[in-house]
Amino acid sequence: MNLIFNCDNFHCISLHSSTRLLGIHLEAYTRVTLVMSELKPELPRAFPIPDHWAHMGRVRPTEEIELTFALRQQNLDRLEDLLLLVSDPSSPQYGKYLTLEEVTALVRPSQLTQKVVRQWLQSNGVSNCQTVLTQDFLQCSMTAQVAEAVLPGSEFHRYVSDDHSLVRSSSLYQVDGDVLQHIDFVGGVHRFPPKGQDLNEVLTKRRSEAKFHLGVTPAALRARYNLTATDVGSAQNNSQAVAQFLEQFYHPADLAEFMAMFGQGFQHRSDVDRVVGTQGGGKAGLEASLDIEYIMSTGANISTWVFSNAGRHESQEPFLQWLLLLSNMTDIPWVHTISYGDDEDSLSAAYMTRINVEFMKVGVRGISMLFASGDSGAGCKHLAKGGNCFRPSFPASSPYVTTVGGTSFKNPFKITYEVTDSISGGGFSNIFKMPDYQVGAVEAYLKAQSALPPKTYFNTSGRAYPDLAALSDNYWVVSDRIPIPWVSGTSASTPVVGGILALINDQRFRKGLPSLGFLNPRLYQLKGRGLFDVTEGCQNSCLDEQVQGKGFCAAASWDPVTGWGTPDYPAFLAALLEGK
C-alpha cells in the first residue's frame, strides 16, 4: 500500500488516519501541535514556501540532488535512561560515558531496517550512498529525476534568497508503507533554513538607539564573572567548539586582531586549532566572528575547533550535516555552542524527536551541548481563529541541551549587576513535556508569580527554558578587520557560557574528574549555587491588548527568561568540582 505524505525531514503528515507519523501517531501529533490553538487539523496539500524565498523554476532532470535518510534506531528508551544516569551526580554511573562505538552498538538500526531501506533505494536506481559510524543515516546522491522516482509526487525546484540558492520540493510525495516504518525522516526535500537574525540590521538599530555605554569586552566579562588573569586553560585533553551555518565564516585575521585589541592581561590563543568543513572566502560573517572571538577569550588558552557547515550543495541541510559529522567522529570537543534555531511550530514532532535522539547520543558521550535561547523574547504567533500565543524555539526547547538566555548591565556606564535583556528567548515547549530534572524549579516559579501571562499563551506542562544566561547586550566584535560595537543577542551569551564550562572542564580534568557532559540534571540540583540570580526585567512578546508586549519576567531562583542566572566563576567552579 502506498501512503501519501508530506514527509521531509520536518513535516510528515499522513493522509490516511490509521497510519503513523514516522513513529508518532497522527492523533498525538494533532494533540501536541494544537495545544495552544485548539484548531481543527487541516492536512496540507503542499509545503509552504517562506516569503523571503523566490521561485526560480523547476530544476533539470539531470540536476544532482542529495537526500539524507534517517533510519529508525533501536533501544531509545535505554539511551535516555543512560543519559540521565551518567549526567546525575547522585547516580553511581555519573561520568561513566559511552564511546561512539558503544553508542553505535546500542542504537544501530536493525539488520532488517538497513536491508529494507537499502533495497528500496537500490530498486529505484540509487547506489551512491554514504553512511556514518552509527549506521543510522544514509546520505545519497542522485539526479532530480531519480529523486522524484524515489519519492513519487515530489517535484524539485530552485529557490533563491539574497545570496543563497536552494533546491527543494513543495509538493507532497509517496512513501511505501513497508519502508515508512524503518525511517524517521528524509532530509533535503522540503525544509528551508530559518531566516537568521541579521546582525548587521541589529547593529544599525542599536547604533540609532545607542547612548554612551561601557560596551562588553573580554575584560568586562572577566570583571563581571570574577575570572582572574590565571583563569585560563592548561589541560592537554581539553577542547571547545562553535558551529557556523549558512555561509557564516570567521576570518583568522579578525580573530588575531580581536585578541591583539582585547586579549591583554590573560594568556590566550589567537588561532583555531581545527576547522571541520570548508571555510569560505570573501567577507567574514558577524555571527561567526562573535562566536569564535568570545568562546576563545572566555575559555582562554583552550584548544578550539570550528565546525563550518555552509550548505554549499543546494539540497543539503547545514544543521543536519553538522549532526552527521558528530555521529561520524570518535573524538570531538567537550563543549559545543550553537547559535541556531527555528520556530517550534515550523518543524514536525517527528523531526524534532529524532534530533533529540542525536542530542542524547552526544550527551551520553560526555559532551556539553549549548544552544542560544533566541532573540525574540517569548515570540508571538497569530492564531487562525484570532488571538495570539507565544512561540517557542527549537532546539532551545529540547530537553537534552542546555539553553542560554541573555542579560544586560543594569547601569550601562559601569560593570554592575545584571537585568533581563528584553530580547532574551524563553518560555515553554508546545511539543516536549517538562523533564523531571526541572519540575520542582519551574513549578515553584509558576506558583510564586502573581502576574503571569494568560495560560492560553503558553503550555505550563512543557519543557521550560532557558537554563542559565549571560550578558547578551552591546558587545565589541572585530569583523573584516574593523572593531564593531553594539552587537547583541544570545548568540553572544552562549559562547561566553560555553567558554566558562570549558574552563571548569579544564579544572576537572586536572583533578582526574570526567567532563561535565549534559549539564542540566546537575545544574538544577545546584538550585542556583554558583550563579548570580537575575530578578529584574521582562522579555518582549506579542503586541496585543492581552499582554501588551510583555512576556515572562525574571524572578528569584529559576525563571523562563534568564534560567538560574549568570555565572559567578569561582563559586560555579567550586560547586561543579564537588563530589564527582
Coordinates of C-alpha atoms in Angstrom, one line a residue:
M1 CA 0.0 0.0 0.0
N2 CA 1.3 3.5 -0.9
L3 CA 0.6 6.3 1.5
I4 CA 0.8 9.9 0.6
F5 CA 3.0 12.0 2.9
N6 CA 4.3 15.5 3.3
C7 CA 7.3 13.6 4.6
D8 CA 10.6 15.5 4.5
N9 CA 12.9 16.0 7.4
F10 CA 10.5 18.1 9.3
H11 CA 6.9 17.7 8.1
C12 CA 5.5 14.3 7.7
I13 CA 1.7 14.2 7.9
S14 CA -0.1 11.1 6.7
L15 CA -3.3 11.5 4.7
H16 CA -4.5 8.1 6.0
S17 CA -5.9 8.4 9.5
S18 CA -4.8 4.9 10.6
T19 CA -1.1 5.4 9.6
R20 CA 1.7 6.7 11.8
L21 CA 3.6 10.0 11.7
L22 CA 7.0 8.5 11.3
G23 CA 6.6 6.7 14.7
I24 CA 4.3 9.2 16.2
H25 CA 0.5 8.7 16.0
L26 CA -1.2 11.3 13.9
E27 CA -3.7 11.8 16.7
A28 CA -0.8 12.6 19.1
Y29 CA 0.8 15.0 16.6
T30 CA -2.5 16.8 16.3
R31 CA -2.8 17.0 20.1
V32 CA 0.7 18.3 20.7
T33 CA 0.7 20.8 17.9
L34 CA -2.7 22.2 18.7
V35 CA -2.1 22.6 22.5
M36 CA -2.3 26.4 22.1
S37 CA -4.5 27.0 19.1
E38 CA -7.3 24.4 19.7
L39 CA -7.8 24.4 15.9
K40 CA -9.1 21.5 13.9
P41 CA -6.2 19.9 11.9
E42 CA -6.0 20.8 8.2
L43 CA -3.8 18.4 6.2
P44 CA -1.6 20.4 3.9
R45 CA -1.7 19.8 0.1
A46 CA 1.7 21.4 -0.3
F47 CA 4.6 22.6 1.8
P48 CA 4.6 26.4 2.2
I49 CA 7.4 28.4 0.8
P50 CA 8.7 31.1 3.1
D51 CA 8.1 34.6 1.9
H52 CA 11.7 35.6 1.5
W53 CA 12.5 32.8 -1.0
A54 CA 11.8 33.4 -4.7
H55 CA 10.9 30.6 -7.0
M56 CA 13.3 30.3 -10.0
G57 CA 11.7 27.3 -11.7
R58 CA 12.0 23.5 -11.9
V59 CA 15.5 22.0 -11.9
R60 CA 16.8 20.0 -14.9
P61 CA 16.2 16.2 -14.6
T62 CA 19.9 15.7 -14.5
E63 CA 20.5 18.1 -11.6
E64 CA 22.2 16.4 -8.7
I65 CA 20.2 16.1 -5.6
E66 CA 21.5 15.0 -2.2
L67 CA 19.0 13.4 0.2
T68 CA 19.6 12.2 3.8
F69 CA 17.6 9.2 5.0
A70 CA 17.3 8.9 8.8
L71 CA 17.0 5.2 9.6
R72 CA 14.9 4.1 12.6
Q73 CA 17.1 3.4 15.6
Q74 CA 16.9 0.8 18.5
N75 CA 16.9 1.0 22.3
L76 CA 16.0 4.7 22.5
D77 CA 14.4 4.3 26.0
R78 CA 17.7 2.7 27.2
L79 CA 19.6 5.6 25.6
E80 CA 17.6 8.2 27.5
D81 CA 18.0 6.2 30.8
L82 CA 21.7 6.0 30.3
L83 CA 22.0 9.8 29.5
L84 CA 20.2 10.7 32.8
L85 CA 22.3 8.2 34.8
V86 CA 25.7 9.4 33.5
S87 CA 24.6 13.1 34.0
D88 CA 23.2 12.8 37.5
P89 CA 25.8 13.2 40.3
S90 CA 23.7 11.1 42.7
S91 CA 24.0 8.1 40.3
P92 CA 26.8 5.5 40.6
Q93 CA 27.1 5.8 36.9
Y94 CA 27.8 9.5 36.9
G95 CA 30.5 10.4 34.4
K96 CA 30.9 6.9 33.1
Y97 CA 30.4 8.0 29.5
L98 CA 30.0 5.8 26.4
T99 CA 32.3 5.7 23.5
L100 CA 31.0 6.3 20.0
E101 CA 31.4 2.6 19.4
E102 CA 29.3 1.8 22.4
V103 CA 26.6 4.3 21.3
T104 CA 26.6 2.6 17.9
A105 CA 26.1 -0.8 19.4
L106 CA 23.2 0.5 21.4
V107 CA 21.2 2.4 18.8
R108 CA 22.3 1.0 15.4
P109 CA 19.3 0.2 13.2
S110 CA 18.3 -3.4 13.0
Q111 CA 19.6 -5.5 10.1
L112 CA 16.0 -5.7 8.8
T113 CA 15.8 -1.9 8.8
Q114 CA 19.1 -1.5 7.0
K115 CA 18.1 -4.2 4.4
V116 CA 14.7 -2.8 3.7
V117 CA 15.8 0.8 3.2
R118 CA 18.8 -0.1 1.1
Q119 CA 16.8 -2.4 -1.1
W120 CA 14.2 0.2 -1.6
L121 CA 16.8 2.8 -2.7
Q122 CA 18.6 0.3 -5.0
S123 CA 15.3 -0.7 -6.6
N124 CA 14.8 2.9 -7.6
G125 CA 18.3 3.3 -9.0
V126 CA 20.1 4.9 -6.0
S127 CA 23.5 3.4 -5.4
N128 CA 25.7 6.3 -4.4
C129 CA 25.2 6.4 -0.6
Q130 CA 27.4 7.0 2.3
T131 CA 26.7 6.2 6.0
V132 CA 28.1 7.2 9.3
L133 CA 29.7 5.1 12.1
T134 CA 26.3 4.8 13.9
Q135 CA 24.8 3.5 10.6
D136 CA 21.6 5.4 11.3
F137 CA 21.9 7.9 8.4
L138 CA 22.3 7.3 4.7
Q139 CA 23.4 10.3 2.6
C140 CA 22.6 9.6 -1.0
S141 CA 23.4 11.5 -4.3
M142 CA 21.1 11.1 -7.3
T143 CA 19.7 13.1 -10.1
A144 CA 16.4 15.0 -9.6
Q145 CA 14.7 12.6 -11.9
V146 CA 15.8 9.6 -9.7
A147 CA 14.8 11.5 -6.5
E148 CA 11.3 12.1 -7.9
A149 CA 11.1 8.4 -8.7
V150 CA 12.2 7.5 -5.1
L151 CA 9.6 9.9 -3.7
P152 CA 6.7 9.9 -6.2
G153 CA 4.8 13.2 -6.2
S154 CA 7.9 15.3 -5.4
E155 CA 9.0 18.0 -7.8
F156 CA 12.3 19.7 -7.2
H157 CA 12.6 23.4 -7.9
R158 CA 15.2 26.1 -7.3
Y159 CA 14.6 29.0 -4.9
V160 CA 16.8 31.9 -4.1
S161 CA 17.0 34.4 -1.2
D162 CA 19.7 37.1 -1.0
D163 CA 22.9 35.2 -1.9
H164 CA 21.5 31.7 -1.1
S165 CA 20.2 29.2 -3.6
L166 CA 18.3 26.0 -2.6
V167 CA 16.7 23.0 -4.3
R168 CA 13.5 21.9 -2.7
S169 CA 10.2 20.3 -3.4
S170 CA 7.0 21.9 -2.2
S171 CA 4.6 19.1 -3.1
L172 CA 3.5 16.0 -1.2
Y173 CA 5.0 12.7 -2.1
Q174 CA 4.5 9.0 -1.5
V175 CA 6.5 6.5 0.6
D176 CA 5.7 2.8 0.6
G177 CA 4.2 1.8 3.9
D178 CA 6.6 -1.1 4.3
V179 CA 9.5 1.3 4.1
L180 CA 8.0 4.0 6.3
Q181 CA 8.3 2.0 9.5
H182 CA 12.0 1.9 9.0
I183 CA 12.7 5.7 8.5
D184 CA 12.3 8.7 10.7
F185 CA 12.6 11.4 8.0
V186 CA 14.1 12.2 4.7
G187 CA 16.3 15.3 4.7
G188 CA 16.8 17.7 1.8
V189 CA 13.2 17.7 0.4
H190 CA 11.0 20.4 2.0
R191 CA 12.6 22.4 4.7
F192 CA 14.1 25.8 4.1
P193 CA 16.7 27.0 6.6
P194 CA 15.4 29.5 9.2
K195 CA 15.8 33.1 8.3
G196 CA 18.6 34.0 10.7
Q197 CA 18.8 37.2 12.6
D198 CA 20.6 39.8 10.5
L199 CA 23.2 41.1 13.0
N200 CA 24.0 44.0 10.7
E201 CA 20.4 45.1 10.9
V202 CA 20.5 44.7 14.7
L203 CA 23.8 46.7 14.7
T204 CA 22.2 49.6 12.7
K205 CA 19.2 49.6 15.1
R206 CA 21.5 49.6 18.2
R207 CA 23.5 52.5 16.8
S208 CA 20.4 54.5 16.2
E209 CA 19.3 53.9 19.8
A210 CA 22.7 53.9 21.5
K211 CA 23.9 56.4 24.0
F212 CA 27.4 56.3 25.5
H213 CA 27.9 53.0 27.3
L214 CA 30.7 50.8 28.5
G215 CA 30.4 48.1 25.9
V216 CA 31.0 44.4 26.6
T217 CA 34.6 43.2 26.0
P218 CA 36.6 40.2 27.4
A219 CA 37.8 42.4 30.2
A220 CA 34.3 43.5 31.1
L221 CA 33.1 39.8 31.1
R222 CA 36.1 38.7 33.2
A223 CA 35.4 41.5 35.7
R224 CA 31.7 40.7 36.0
Y225 CA 32.1 37.0 36.2
N226 CA 35.1 37.1 38.5
L227 CA 37.6 35.5 36.1
T228 CA 41.2 36.4 37.0
A229 CA 44.2 36.5 34.8
T230 CA 45.1 33.0 35.8
D231 CA 41.7 31.5 35.0
V232 CA 42.8 30.1 31.6
G233 CA 43.1 26.6 30.3
S234 CA 46.1 24.3 30.7
A235 CA 44.8 20.7 30.4
Q236 CA 46.1 18.9 27.4
N237 CA 43.0 17.0 26.6
N238 CA 40.5 19.9 26.9
S239 CA 38.7 21.4 23.9
Q240 CA 35.7 23.5 22.9
A241 CA 33.9 24.3 19.6
V242 CA 31.5 26.5 17.8
A243 CA 29.3 25.6 14.8
Q244 CA 28.6 28.0 11.9
F245 CA 25.9 27.7 9.3
L246 CA 24.5 29.4 6.2
E247 CA 27.6 30.9 4.7
Q248 CA 28.8 32.2 8.1
F249 CA 32.6 32.1 8.3
Y250 CA 35.2 33.5 10.7
H251 CA 38.5 35.0 9.4
P252 CA 41.7 34.2 11.2
A253 CA 42.9 37.8 10.7
D254 CA 39.8 39.1 12.6
L255 CA 40.5 36.7 15.5
A256 CA 44.1 37.8 15.7
E257 CA 43.1 41.4 15.6
F258 CA 40.5 40.9 18.2
M259 CA 42.9 39.2 20.6
A260 CA 45.5 41.9 20.0
M261 CA 43.0 44.6 20.9
F262 CA 41.0 42.9 23.7
G263 CA 43.1 39.9 24.9
Q264 CA 45.6 41.8 27.0
G265 CA 46.0 40.7 30.6
F266 CA 45.4 36.9 30.2
Q267 CA 47.0 34.1 28.4
H268 CA 45.1 33.2 25.2
R269 CA 45.4 31.6 21.8
S270 CA 44.9 33.6 18.6
D271 CA 44.4 30.6 16.3
V272 CA 41.7 28.0 15.8
D273 CA 43.2 24.5 16.1
R274 CA 40.9 22.8 13.7
V275 CA 38.3 23.7 11.1
V276 CA 35.9 20.8 10.3
G277 CA 34.3 21.5 7.0
T278 CA 35.0 24.2 4.4
Q279 CA 35.9 27.8 5.3
G280 CA 34.6 30.2 2.6
G281 CA 36.3 33.3 1.3
G282 CA 35.0 36.8 1.0
K283 CA 33.6 38.8 3.8
A284 CA 33.6 37.5 7.4
G285 CA 30.3 36.8 9.0
L286 CA 29.5 38.9 12.0
E287 CA 27.8 36.0 13.7
A288 CA 30.8 33.7 13.2
S289 CA 33.2 36.4 14.3
L290 CA 31.2 36.9 17.5
D291 CA 31.0 33.2 18.3
I292 CA 34.7 32.4 17.9
E293 CA 36.1 35.6 19.5
Y294 CA 34.1 35.2 22.7
I295 CA 34.4 31.5 23.3
M296 CA 38.2 31.8 22.8
S297 CA 38.5 34.9 25.1
T298 CA 36.3 33.4 27.8
G299 CA 37.5 29.8 27.5
A300 CA 41.0 31.3 27.1
N301 CA 44.0 29.2 26.1
I302 CA 41.8 26.2 25.3
S303 CA 42.0 24.2 22.1
T304 CA 39.1 25.4 19.9
W305 CA 37.5 23.9 16.8
V306 CA 35.1 25.4 14.3
F307 CA 32.5 23.2 12.6
S308 CA 31.8 25.0 9.3
N309 CA 28.6 23.9 7.6
A310 CA 27.9 26.2 4.7
G311 CA 25.3 24.1 3.0
R312 CA 27.0 24.8 -0.3
H313 CA 25.3 21.9 -2.0
E314 CA 21.8 23.3 -2.8
S315 CA 20.0 20.3 -1.5
Q316 CA 22.0 20.0 1.8
E317 CA 20.7 20.8 5.2
P318 CA 23.6 22.6 7.1
F319 CA 22.3 21.7 10.6
L320 CA 21.8 18.1 9.6
Q321 CA 25.3 18.0 8.1
W322 CA 26.7 19.1 11.4
L323 CA 24.8 16.3 13.3
L324 CA 26.1 13.8 10.8
L325 CA 29.6 14.9 11.5
L326 CA 29.2 14.4 15.2
S327 CA 27.9 10.8 14.5
N328 CA 31.0 10.1 12.5
M329 CA 33.8 11.4 14.7
T330 CA 35.2 9.4 17.6
D331 CA 36.9 12.4 19.2
I332 CA 35.1 15.7 19.3
P333 CA 35.4 18.8 21.6
W334 CA 33.9 18.6 25.1
V335 CA 31.8 21.8 24.8
H336 CA 29.8 22.9 21.7
T337 CA 28.0 26.2 21.4
I338 CA 25.4 26.8 18.7
S339 CA 23.5 30.0 17.8
Y340 CA 20.9 28.4 15.6
G341 CA 17.2 27.8 15.9
D342 CA 13.8 27.8 14.3
D343 CA 10.2 28.3 15.4
E344 CA 9.0 25.1 17.0
D345 CA 5.7 25.2 15.1
S346 CA 7.5 25.2 11.8
L347 CA 9.0 21.8 12.4
S348 CA 7.3 18.4 12.8
A349 CA 7.3 16.5 16.1
A350 CA 8.8 13.6 14.2
Y351 CA 11.8 15.5 13.1
M352 CA 12.4 17.2 16.5
T353 CA 12.1 13.9 18.2
R354 CA 14.8 12.4 16.1
I355 CA 17.0 15.4 16.6
N356 CA 16.6 15.0 20.3
V357 CA 17.9 11.4 19.9
E358 CA 21.0 12.9 18.2
F359 CA 21.5 15.2 21.2
M360 CA 21.1 12.3 23.6
K361 CA 23.8 10.4 21.6
V362 CA 26.1 13.3 22.0
G363 CA 25.4 13.8 25.7
V364 CA 25.9 10.2 26.7
R365 CA 29.4 10.6 25.3
G366 CA 30.2 13.3 27.9
I367 CA 29.7 16.3 25.5
S368 CA 28.1 19.5 26.7
M369 CA 25.7 21.0 24.0
L370 CA 24.7 24.7 24.5
F371 CA 22.1 26.5 22.3
A372 CA 21.1 30.1 22.2
S373 CA 17.6 30.7 23.5
G374 CA 16.8 33.1 20.7
D375 CA 16.3 36.9 20.3
S376 CA 12.6 37.2 20.1
G377 CA 11.6 37.1 23.7
A378 CA 8.6 34.8 24.2
G379 CA 7.9 35.1 20.5
C380 CA 4.4 35.6 19.1
K381 CA 2.2 33.6 16.8
H382 CA -1.2 34.8 15.5
L383 CA -3.8 32.1 15.5
A384 CA -6.1 31.5 12.6
K385 CA -9.2 31.8 14.8
G386 CA -8.0 35.1 16.2
G387 CA -5.8 35.9 19.2
N388 CA -2.2 35.2 19.8
C389 CA 0.1 32.8 21.7
F390 CA 3.8 32.7 22.5
R391 CA 6.1 30.9 20.0
P392 CA 8.9 28.7 21.5
S393 CA 12.0 27.9 19.6
F394 CA 13.8 24.7 18.8
P395 CA 16.5 23.4 19.6
A396 CA 16.3 25.8 22.5
S397 CA 13.2 23.8 23.7
S398 CA 14.9 20.5 23.6
P399 CA 15.1 18.7 27.0
Y400 CA 18.5 17.3 26.1
V401 CA 20.5 20.5 25.6
T402 CA 21.5 23.4 27.9
T403 CA 19.9 26.7 26.7
V404 CA 21.4 30.1 27.3
G405 CA 19.4 33.3 27.7
G406 CA 20.6 36.9 27.8
T407 CA 21.1 39.8 30.2
S408 CA 22.2 43.5 30.2
F409 CA 24.0 45.6 32.8
K410 CA 21.6 47.5 35.0
N411 CA 23.9 50.6 34.6
P412 CA 25.4 50.8 31.1
F413 CA 28.1 53.2 32.3
K414 CA 29.8 50.6 34.5
I415 CA 30.1 47.0 35.5
T416 CA 27.0 46.4 37.7
Y417 CA 24.6 43.7 38.4
E418 CA 22.5 42.3 35.5
V419 CA 18.9 42.6 34.5
T420 CA 16.9 40.8 31.8
D421 CA 17.8 41.7 28.2
S422 CA 14.3 42.1 26.7
I423 CA 15.1 40.1 23.6
S424 CA 16.1 37.0 25.6
G425 CA 14.3 34.0 24.3
G426 CA 12.5 31.8 26.8
G427 CA 9.2 30.1 27.5
F428 CA 7.6 26.6 27.4
S429 CA 7.7 24.0 24.7
N430 CA 4.4 23.0 23.0
I431 CA 5.9 19.7 22.0
F432 CA 8.1 18.3 24.7
K433 CA 6.9 17.6 28.3
M434 CA 8.7 19.2 31.2
P435 CA 11.7 16.9 32.1
D436 CA 11.8 15.6 35.7
Y437 CA 15.1 17.4 36.4
Q438 CA 13.3 20.8 36.2
V439 CA 9.8 20.2 37.5
G440 CA 10.4 21.5 41.0
A441 CA 12.1 24.7 39.9
V442 CA 9.5 25.5 37.2
E443 CA 6.5 24.7 39.3
A444 CA 7.9 26.9 42.1
Y445 CA 8.2 29.8 39.6
L446 CA 4.6 29.3 38.3
K447 CA 3.2 29.2 41.8
A448 CA 5.1 32.2 43.0
Q449 CA 4.2 34.6 40.2
S450 CA 1.1 36.6 40.6
A451 CA 1.2 38.3 37.2
L452 CA 1.9 35.5 34.7
P453 CA 0.8 35.9 31.1
P454 CA -2.6 34.3 30.4
K455 CA -2.4 30.5 30.3
T456 CA -3.8 30.4 26.8
Y457 CA -0.5 31.9 25.7
F458 CA 1.8 29.0 26.8
N459 CA 1.9 25.4 27.8
T460 CA 2.5 25.1 31.5
S461 CA 3.5 21.4 31.3
G462 CA 6.1 21.9 28.5
R463 CA 9.9 21.9 28.7
A464 CA 10.8 25.3 30.1
Y465 CA 13.9 27.3 29.0
P466 CA 16.5 28.8 29.3
D467 CA 18.6 27.0 31.9
L468 CA 21.0 29.9 32.6
A469 CA 22.2 33.1 31.0
A470 CA 25.0 35.6 30.4
L471 CA 25.4 39.2 29.1
S472 CA 24.0 39.5 25.6
D473 CA 23.9 43.3 25.0
N474 CA 26.4 45.7 23.5
Y475 CA 29.4 43.5 22.6
W476 CA 32.5 44.6 20.7
V477 CA 33.4 42.4 17.8
V478 CA 36.1 42.5 15.1
S479 CA 34.8 41.6 11.7
D480 CA 36.6 42.3 8.4
R481 CA 39.4 43.8 10.5
I482 CA 37.0 46.5 11.8
P483 CA 36.1 46.9 15.5
I484 CA 32.3 47.0 15.7
P485 CA 30.3 48.0 18.8
W486 CA 26.7 47.4 19.9
V487 CA 26.5 43.8 18.7
S488 CA 23.8 42.0 20.8
G489 CA 21.9 38.7 21.1
T490 CA 22.0 35.3 22.8
S491 CA 24.5 34.5 20.1
A492 CA 26.9 36.4 22.3
S493 CA 25.9 35.0 25.7
T494 CA 26.1 31.3 24.5
P495 CA 29.8 31.2 23.6
V496 CA 30.6 33.0 26.9
V497 CA 28.8 30.3 28.9
G498 CA 30.5 27.7 26.7
G499 CA 33.9 29.1 27.4
I500 CA 33.2 29.1 31.2
L501 CA 32.1 25.5 31.1
A502 CA 35.3 24.6 29.2
L503 CA 37.3 26.3 31.9
I504 CA 35.5 24.2 34.5
N505 CA 36.2 21.1 32.5
D506 CA 39.8 22.1 32.5
Q507 CA 39.9 22.1 36.3
R508 CA 38.0 18.8 36.4
F509 CA 40.4 17.1 34.0
R510 CA 43.4 18.3 36.1
K511 CA 41.8 16.6 39.1
G512 CA 41.1 13.4 37.3
L513 CA 37.3 14.0 37.0
P514 CA 35.2 13.4 33.9
S515 CA 33.8 16.2 31.7
L516 CA 30.6 17.9 32.7
G517 CA 28.7 16.3 29.9
F518 CA 24.9 17.1 29.8
L519 CA 24.8 19.8 32.4
N520 CA 21.1 20.2 33.2
P521 CA 20.4 17.4 35.8
R522 CA 23.4 18.7 37.9
L523 CA 22.5 22.4 37.2
Y524 CA 19.0 22.0 38.6
Q525 CA 20.3 20.1 41.6
L526 CA 22.5 23.0 42.4
K527 CA 19.4 25.3 42.6
G528 CA 21.3 28.4 41.6
R529 CA 24.6 27.8 43.6
G530 CA 27.5 29.5 41.8
L531 CA 25.2 31.8 39.8
F532 CA 24.2 35.4 40.1
D533 CA 20.4 35.5 40.3
V534 CA 18.8 37.9 37.9
T535 CA 15.5 39.2 39.3
E536 CA 14.7 42.3 37.3
G537 CA 13.2 42.8 33.9
C538 CA 10.8 41.2 31.4
Q539 CA 11.1 39.9 27.9
N540 CA 9.3 41.0 24.8
S541 CA 6.3 39.2 23.4
C542 CA 3.0 39.8 21.5
L543 CA 1.9 43.4 20.9
D544 CA -1.7 43.0 21.8
E545 CA -4.2 44.0 24.5
Q546 CA -3.8 40.9 26.5
V547 CA 0.0 41.0 27.2
Q548 CA 0.9 44.4 25.7
G549 CA 4.3 43.3 24.5
K550 CA 5.4 41.7 27.8
G551 CA 6.3 38.0 28.0
F552 CA 7.7 36.4 31.1
C553 CA 9.6 38.3 33.8
A554 CA 12.7 37.5 35.8
A555 CA 12.3 36.3 39.4
A556 CA 14.2 34.9 42.4
S557 CA 15.7 31.5 41.6
W558 CA 14.8 29.9 38.2
D559 CA 12.7 31.9 35.6
P560 CA 11.9 31.4 31.9
V561 CA 14.0 34.4 30.8
T562 CA 17.4 34.0 32.5
G563 CA 17.1 30.5 33.9
W564 CA 19.1 30.1 37.1
G565 CA 21.1 33.3 36.4
T566 CA 24.6 34.1 35.2
P567 CA 28.0 32.6 36.2
D568 CA 30.0 33.6 39.2
Y569 CA 33.0 31.7 38.0
P570 CA 34.8 30.9 41.4
A571 CA 31.6 29.8 43.0
F572 CA 30.3 27.9 40.0
L573 CA 33.6 26.2 39.7
A574 CA 33.6 25.1 43.3
A575 CA 30.1 23.8 43.0
L576 CA 30.9 21.8 39.9
L577 CA 34.1 20.4 41.5
E578 CA 32.3 18.9 44.5
G579 CA 31.7 15.2 44.7
K580 CA 32.3 13.5 41.3

